[in-house]
Amino acid sequence: MHIGKILGRLATVVGMFFLYSLAQVIVLMPAVVSDGHTAWWLDGILFLLVFGALIYFCVTVYHYFLRSEAPRVYHNQRLNRPRVKFLVLMILALVVVQALNYVLVRTGITHEAENQIELMKLMKTATVPMVLLTVLGAPPVEEFIFRGLLMHAFPHQATVRWRWFAGVVSVVAFATAHTMPTDFWNWLLYAGMGAVFTATYAYTKDIRYDIGLHFLNNLVATFLP
């Protein structure tokens, strides 16, 4: 993979993240402007239209990235016993990360991440769109951006070193997109979550599995008291 191709793919990743941010603003705007007085079904329709188009675009670009790779090792993989065992291990890892976050916040070692504070504020005034964005929108879009596109921006199948490099970049980018490294403990916790999703994608070779884990993580985090 030439340097120009790598830079082009990285620019695509940045562009997709910008579209993701814009899509969130579009979905949230009606509820925020009306102070949460929009009809829930209108919020749902807007979400389906905006994120349906965004996810379709993500899938299209992802498969375009994969077409140039030989051999084609990333595709739909059946759920066999080794993958089930690995997924159970990754679920346990996510539980550890969330438990560590709870302990660090409750003991005062760190504070709640700034983005989490903002999300909780928005949850009060724009409940329906926030739940839709957090539980249904974020998992597929973020996995396509940080795993499906970012990792494949590099020739990570060429050598083990490239695979490790692509994985580390994915983890760092995922954590930094959620909070700055200056907020060290919260950044580290997001990096832990990113590492789980990255390891899942690298092991299963099927992006559906890390999307599933991301969905499960966000679902529990959203509705757990």
mmCIF file of C-alpha atoms in Angstrom:
data_model
loop_
_atom_site.group_PDB
_atom_site.id
_atom_site.type_symbol
_atom_site.label_atom_id
_atom_site.label_comp_id
_atom_site.label_asym_id
_atom_site.label_seq_id
_atom_site.Cartn_x
_atom_site.Cartn_y
_atom_site.Cartn_z
ATOM 1 C CA MET A 1 0.000 0.000 0.000
ATOM 2 C CA HIS A 2 1.555 3.296 -1.096
ATOM 3 C CA ILE A 3 1.792 6.290 1.243
ATOM 4 C CA GLY A 4 -0.660 8.229 -0.933
ATOM 5 C CA LYS A 5 -3.268 5.486 -0.540
ATOM 6 C CA ILE A 6 -2.772 5.411 3.227
ATOM 7 C CA LEU A 7 -3.189 9.182 3.476
ATOM 8 C CA GLY A 8 -6.272 9.034 1.259
ATOM 9 C CA ARG A 9 -7.860 6.398 3.456
ATOM 10 C CA LEU A 10 -7.013 8.324 6.616
ATOM 11 C CA ALA A 11 -8.656 11.401 5.099
ATOM 12 C CA THR A 12 -11.722 9.246 4.403
ATOM 13 C CA VAL A 13 -11.817 8.174 8.063
ATOM 14 C CA VAL A 14 -11.670 11.819 9.187
ATOM 15 C CA GLY A 15 -14.444 12.696 6.735
ATOM 16 C CA MET A 16 -16.629 9.854 8.002
ATOM 17 C CA PHE A 17 -16.124 10.979 11.586
ATOM 18 C CA PHE A 18 -17.181 14.502 10.581
ATOM 19 C CA LEU A 19 -20.340 13.089 8.956
ATOM 20 C CA TYR A 20 -21.012 11.069 12.110
ATOM 21 C CA SER A 21 -20.731 14.207 14.260
ATOM 22 C CA LEU A 22 -22.985 16.120 11.867
ATOM 23 C CA ALA A 23 -25.545 13.305 11.879
ATOM 24 C CA GLN A 24 -25.716 13.430 15.688
ATOM 25 C CA VAL A 25 -26.347 17.184 15.618
ATOM 26 C CA ILE A 26 -29.125 16.790 13.034
ATOM 27 C CA VAL A 27 -30.884 14.094 15.074
ATOM 28 C CA LEU A 28 -30.582 15.990 18.359
ATOM 29 C CA MET A 29 -31.381 19.487 17.107
ATOM 30 C CA PRO A 30 -35.233 19.327 16.990
ATOM 31 C CA ALA A 31 -35.481 17.960 20.543
ATOM 32 C CA VAL A 32 -32.883 20.401 21.914
ATOM 33 C CA VAL A 33 -34.491 23.430 20.251
ATOM 34 C CA SER A 34 -37.972 22.436 21.464
ATOM 35 C CA ASP A 35 -36.650 21.504 24.940
ATOM 36 C CA GLY A 36 -37.692 17.885 24.467
ATOM 37 C CA HIS A 37 -41.203 18.558 23.247
ATOM 38 C CA THR A 38 -40.932 16.814 19.879
ATOM 39 C CA ALA A 39 -43.045 13.710 19.267
ATOM 40 C CA TRP A 40 -41.118 10.495 19.913
ATOM 41 C CA TRP A 41 -42.114 9.069 16.530
ATOM 42 C CA LEU A 42 -40.727 12.133 14.730
ATOM 43 C CA ASP A 43 -37.426 11.673 16.578
ATOM 44 C CA GLY A 44 -37.467 8.026 15.503
ATOM 45 C CA ILE A 45 -38.154 8.782 11.848
ATOM 46 C CA LEU A 46 -35.423 11.429 11.727
ATOM 47 C CA PHE A 47 -32.962 9.014 13.324
ATOM 48 C CA LEU A 48 -33.829 6.229 10.875
ATOM 49 C CA LEU A 49 -33.424 8.499 7.863
ATOM 50 C CA VAL A 50 -30.153 10.107 8.928
ATOM 51 C CA PHE A 51 -28.418 7.106 10.460
ATOM 52 C CA GLY A 52 -29.824 4.678 7.912
ATOM 53 C CA ALA A 53 -28.087 6.712 5.199
ATOM 54 C CA LEU A 54 -24.900 7.078 7.274
ATOM 55 C CA ILE A 55 -24.644 3.352 8.050
ATOM 56 C CA TYR A 56 -25.281 2.482 4.391
ATOM 57 C CA PHE A 57 -22.461 4.842 3.424
ATOM 58 C CA CYS A 58 -20.164 3.291 6.061
ATOM 59 C CA VAL A 59 -20.865 -0.218 4.778
ATOM 60 C CA THR A 60 -20.237 0.854 1.178
ATOM 61 C CA VAL A 61 -16.885 2.487 1.964
ATOM 62 C CA TYR A 62 -15.883 -0.437 4.195
ATOM 63 C CA HIS A 63 -16.440 -2.977 1.422
ATOM 64 C CA TYR A 64 -14.585 -0.712 -0.995
ATOM 65 C CA PHE A 65 -11.584 -0.793 1.374
ATOM 66 C CA LEU A 66 -11.779 -4.575 1.630
ATOM 67 C CA ARG A 67 -11.922 -5.149 -2.137
ATOM 68 C CA SER A 68 -8.291 -4.144 -2.579
ATOM 69 C CA GLU A 69 -7.023 -6.582 0.054
ATOM 70 C CA ALA A 70 -5.663 -9.977 -0.856
ATOM 71 C CA PRO A 71 -6.316 -12.459 0.525
ATOM 72 C CA ARG A 72 -9.821 -11.511 1.650
ATOM 73 C CA VAL A 73 -9.807 -12.595 5.290
ATOM 74 C CA TYR A 74 -12.360 -10.141 6.706
ATOM 75 C CA HIS A 75 -15.910 -11.234 5.925
ATOM 76 C CA ASN A 76 -18.912 -12.908 7.572
ATOM 77 C CA GLN A 77 -17.683 -15.679 9.880
ATOM 78 C CA ARG A 78 -19.897 -18.302 11.474
ATOM 79 C CA LEU A 79 -20.256 -18.342 15.242
ATOM 80 C CA ASN A 80 -18.293 -21.425 16.307
ATOM 81 C CA ARG A 81 -17.164 -22.574 19.746
ATOM 82 C CA PRO A 82 -13.787 -20.758 19.778
ATOM 83 C CA ARG A 83 -15.488 -17.481 18.849
ATOM 84 C CA VAL A 84 -18.147 -17.965 21.523
ATOM 85 C CA LYS A 85 -15.430 -18.508 24.142
ATOM 86 C CA PHE A 86 -13.569 -15.439 22.946
ATOM 87 C CA LEU A 87 -16.711 -13.282 22.997
ATOM 88 C CA VAL A 88 -17.512 -14.387 26.549
ATOM 89 C CA LEU A 89 -13.966 -13.385 27.534
ATOM 90 C CA MET A 90 -14.417 -9.968 25.869
ATOM 91 C CA ILE A 91 -17.765 -9.448 27.665
ATOM 92 C CA LEU A 92 -16.010 -10.133 30.953
ATOM 93 C CA ALA A 93 -13.300 -7.639 29.979
ATOM 94 C CA LEU A 94 -15.971 -4.984 29.345
ATOM 95 C CA VAL A 95 -17.506 -5.739 32.755
ATOM 96 C CA VAL A 96 -14.082 -5.205 34.354
ATOM 97 C CA VAL A 97 -13.644 -1.876 32.532
ATOM 98 C CA GLN A 98 -17.101 -0.642 33.604
ATOM 99 C CA ALA A 99 -16.547 -1.838 37.184
ATOM 100 C CA LEU A 100 -13.183 -0.081 37.287
ATOM 101 C CA ASN A 101 -14.838 3.111 36.031
ATOM 102 C CA TYR A 102 -17.446 2.877 38.810
ATOM 103 C CA VAL A 103 -14.796 2.369 41.499
ATOM 104 C CA LEU A 104 -12.558 5.193 40.248
ATOM 105 C CA VAL A 105 -15.448 7.678 40.160
ATOM 106 C CA ARG A 106 -16.957 6.621 43.506
ATOM 107 C CA THR A 107 -13.609 6.761 45.316
ATOM 108 C CA GLY A 108 -12.832 10.191 43.886
ATOM 109 C CA ILE A 109 -9.710 9.064 42.040
ATOM 110 C CA THR A 110 -11.223 10.511 38.892
ATOM 111 C CA HIS A 111 -14.371 12.385 37.921
ATOM 112 C CA GLU A 112 -17.047 11.430 35.436
ATOM 113 C CA ALA A 113 -15.770 11.960 31.901
ATOM 114 C CA GLU A 114 -16.787 15.316 30.422
ATOM 115 C CA ASN A 115 -18.525 13.707 27.469
ATOM 116 C CA GLN A 116 -20.536 11.525 29.859
ATOM 117 C CA ILE A 117 -21.657 14.595 31.805
ATOM 118 C CA GLU A 118 -22.796 16.248 28.579
ATOM 119 C CA LEU A 119 -24.564 13.066 27.494
ATOM 120 C CA MET A 120 -26.458 12.878 30.789
ATOM 121 C CA LYS A 121 -27.566 16.498 30.395
ATOM 122 C CA LEU A 122 -28.801 15.809 26.863
ATOM 123 C CA MET A 123 -30.530 12.639 28.066
ATOM 124 C CA LYS A 124 -32.831 14.797 30.216
ATOM 125 C CA THR A 125 -33.935 17.142 27.423
ATOM 126 C CA ALA A 126 -33.636 14.846 24.391
ATOM 127 C CA THR A 127 -34.268 11.407 25.852
ATOM 128 C CA VAL A 128 -35.554 9.539 22.794
ATOM 129 C CA PRO A 129 -32.945 10.735 20.279
ATOM 130 C CA MET A 130 -30.145 10.257 22.845
ATOM 131 C CA VAL A 131 -31.177 6.668 23.538
ATOM 132 C CA LEU A 132 -31.396 5.982 19.810
ATOM 133 C CA LEU A 133 -27.999 7.560 19.170
ATOM 134 C CA THR A 134 -26.264 5.850 22.078
ATOM 135 C CA VAL A 135 -27.728 2.359 21.784
ATOM 136 C CA LEU A 136 -28.474 1.977 18.065
ATOM 137 C CA GLY A 137 -26.462 4.631 16.243
ATOM 138 C CA ALA A 138 -23.054 4.697 17.914
ATOM 139 C CA PRO A 139 -22.174 0.958 17.891
ATOM 140 C CA PRO A 140 -22.288 0.310 14.117
ATOM 141 C CA VAL A 141 -20.995 3.721 13.022
ATOM 142 C CA GLU A 142 -18.119 3.860 15.509
ATOM 143 C CA GLU A 143 -17.091 0.290 14.749
ATOM 144 C CA PHE A 144 -17.047 0.946 11.020
ATOM 145 C CA ILE A 145 -15.029 4.142 11.525
ATOM 146 C CA PHE A 146 -12.509 3.028 14.173
ATOM 147 C CA ARG A 147 -12.173 -0.629 13.228
ATOM 148 C CA GLY A 148 -13.528 -1.239 9.743
ATOM 149 C CA LEU A 149 -12.052 1.870 8.094
ATOM 150 C CA LEU A 150 -9.207 3.073 10.303
ATOM 151 C CA MET A 151 -7.529 -0.316 10.704
ATOM 152 C CA HIS A 152 -7.827 -0.963 6.978
ATOM 153 C CA ALA A 153 -6.275 2.408 6.201
ATOM 154 C CA PHE A 154 -2.937 0.684 6.860
ATOM 155 C CA PRO A 155 -1.447 -2.435 5.203
ATOM 156 C CA HIS A 156 -2.115 -4.296 8.427
ATOM 157 C CA GLN A 157 -2.288 -7.717 6.802
ATOM 158 C CA ALA A 158 1.264 -7.387 5.456
ATOM 159 C CA THR A 159 3.076 -8.209 8.718
ATOM 160 C CA VAL A 160 2.347 -8.769 12.395
ATOM 161 C CA ARG A 161 3.933 -5.394 13.134
ATOM 162 C CA TRP A 162 1.479 -3.611 10.818
ATOM 163 C CA ARG A 163 -1.444 -5.435 12.432
ATOM 164 C CA TRP A 164 -0.314 -4.316 15.877
ATOM 165 C CA PHE A 165 0.259 -0.761 14.640
ATOM 166 C CA ALA A 166 -3.219 -0.554 13.100
ATOM 167 C CA GLY A 167 -4.748 -1.934 16.293
ATOM 168 C CA VAL A 168 -2.937 0.543 18.542
ATOM 169 C CA VAL A 169 -3.918 3.477 16.296
ATOM 170 C CA SER A 170 -7.542 2.286 16.446
ATOM 171 C CA VAL A 171 -7.496 2.142 20.256
ATOM 172 C CA VAL A 172 -5.827 5.550 20.648
ATOM 173 C CA ALA A 173 -8.172 7.222 18.142
ATOM 174 C CA PHE A 174 -11.266 5.684 19.765
ATOM 175 C CA ALA A 175 -10.261 6.842 23.249
ATOM 176 C CA THR A 176 -9.256 10.338 22.092
ATOM 177 C CA ALA A 177 -12.542 10.767 20.215
ATOM 178 C CA HIS A 178 -14.352 10.300 23.534
ATOM 179 C CA THR A 179 -12.085 12.240 25.907
ATOM 180 C CA MET A 180 -8.680 13.932 25.782
ATOM 181 C CA PRO A 181 -5.525 12.155 27.067
ATOM 182 C CA THR A 182 -5.148 14.921 29.687
ATOM 183 C CA ASP A 183 -8.139 13.297 31.428
ATOM 184 C CA PHE A 184 -5.853 10.331 31.971
ATOM 185 C CA TRP A 185 -7.982 7.806 33.876
ATOM 186 C CA ASN A 186 -11.092 8.293 31.766
ATOM 187 C CA TRP A 187 -8.985 8.197 28.598
ATOM 188 C CA LEU A 188 -7.460 4.928 29.812
ATOM 189 C CA LEU A 189 -10.910 3.455 30.454
ATOM 190 C CA TYR A 190 -12.056 4.351 26.929
ATOM 191 C CA ALA A 191 -8.821 2.888 25.604
ATOM 192 C CA GLY A 192 -9.676 -0.310 27.474
ATOM 193 C CA MET A 193 -13.065 -0.464 25.778
ATOM 194 C CA GLY A 194 -11.454 0.287 22.421
ATOM 195 C CA ALA A 195 -8.932 -2.490 23.003
ATOM 196 C CA VAL A 196 -11.764 -4.981 23.589
ATOM 197 C CA PHE A 197 -13.521 -4.007 20.358
ATOM 198 C CA THR A 198 -10.244 -3.982 18.395
ATOM 199 C CA ALA A 199 -9.235 -7.399 19.705
ATOM 200 C CA THR A 200 -12.684 -8.750 18.831
ATOM 201 C CA TYR A 201 -12.436 -7.499 15.252
ATOM 202 C CA ALA A 202 -8.874 -8.773 14.858
ATOM 203 C CA TYR A 203 -9.749 -12.218 16.231
ATOM 204 C CA THR A 204 -13.137 -12.867 14.634
ATOM 205 C CA LYS A 205 -12.357 -11.148 11.278
ATOM 206 C CA ASP A 206 -16.059 -10.162 11.260
ATOM 207 C CA ILE A 207 -17.139 -6.635 12.190
ATOM 208 C CA ARG A 208 -20.592 -7.818 13.240
ATOM 209 C CA TYR A 209 -19.183 -9.276 16.457
ATOM 210 C CA ASP A 210 -17.550 -6.089 17.724
ATOM 211 C CA ILE A 211 -20.672 -4.138 16.730
ATOM 212 C CA GLY A 212 -22.641 -6.587 18.885
ATOM 213 C CA LEU A 213 -20.312 -6.110 21.855
ATOM 214 C CA HIS A 214 -20.421 -2.333 21.435
ATOM 215 C CA PHE A 215 -24.233 -2.464 21.350
ATOM 216 C CA LEU A 216 -24.325 -4.590 24.509
ATOM 217 C CA ASN A 217 -21.914 -2.254 26.312
ATOM 218 C CA ASN A 218 -23.880 0.879 25.417
ATOM 219 C CA LEU A 219 -27.231 -0.738 26.191
ATOM 220 C CA VAL A 220 -26.140 -1.698 29.695
ATOM 221 C CA ALA A 221 -24.385 1.651 30.300
ATOM 222 C CA THR A 222 -27.484 3.572 29.190
ATOM 223 C CA PHE A 223 -30.094 1.767 31.290
ATOM 224 C CA LEU A 224 -28.037 0.621 34.287
ATOM 225 C CA PRO A 225 -28.758 2.932 37.243
#
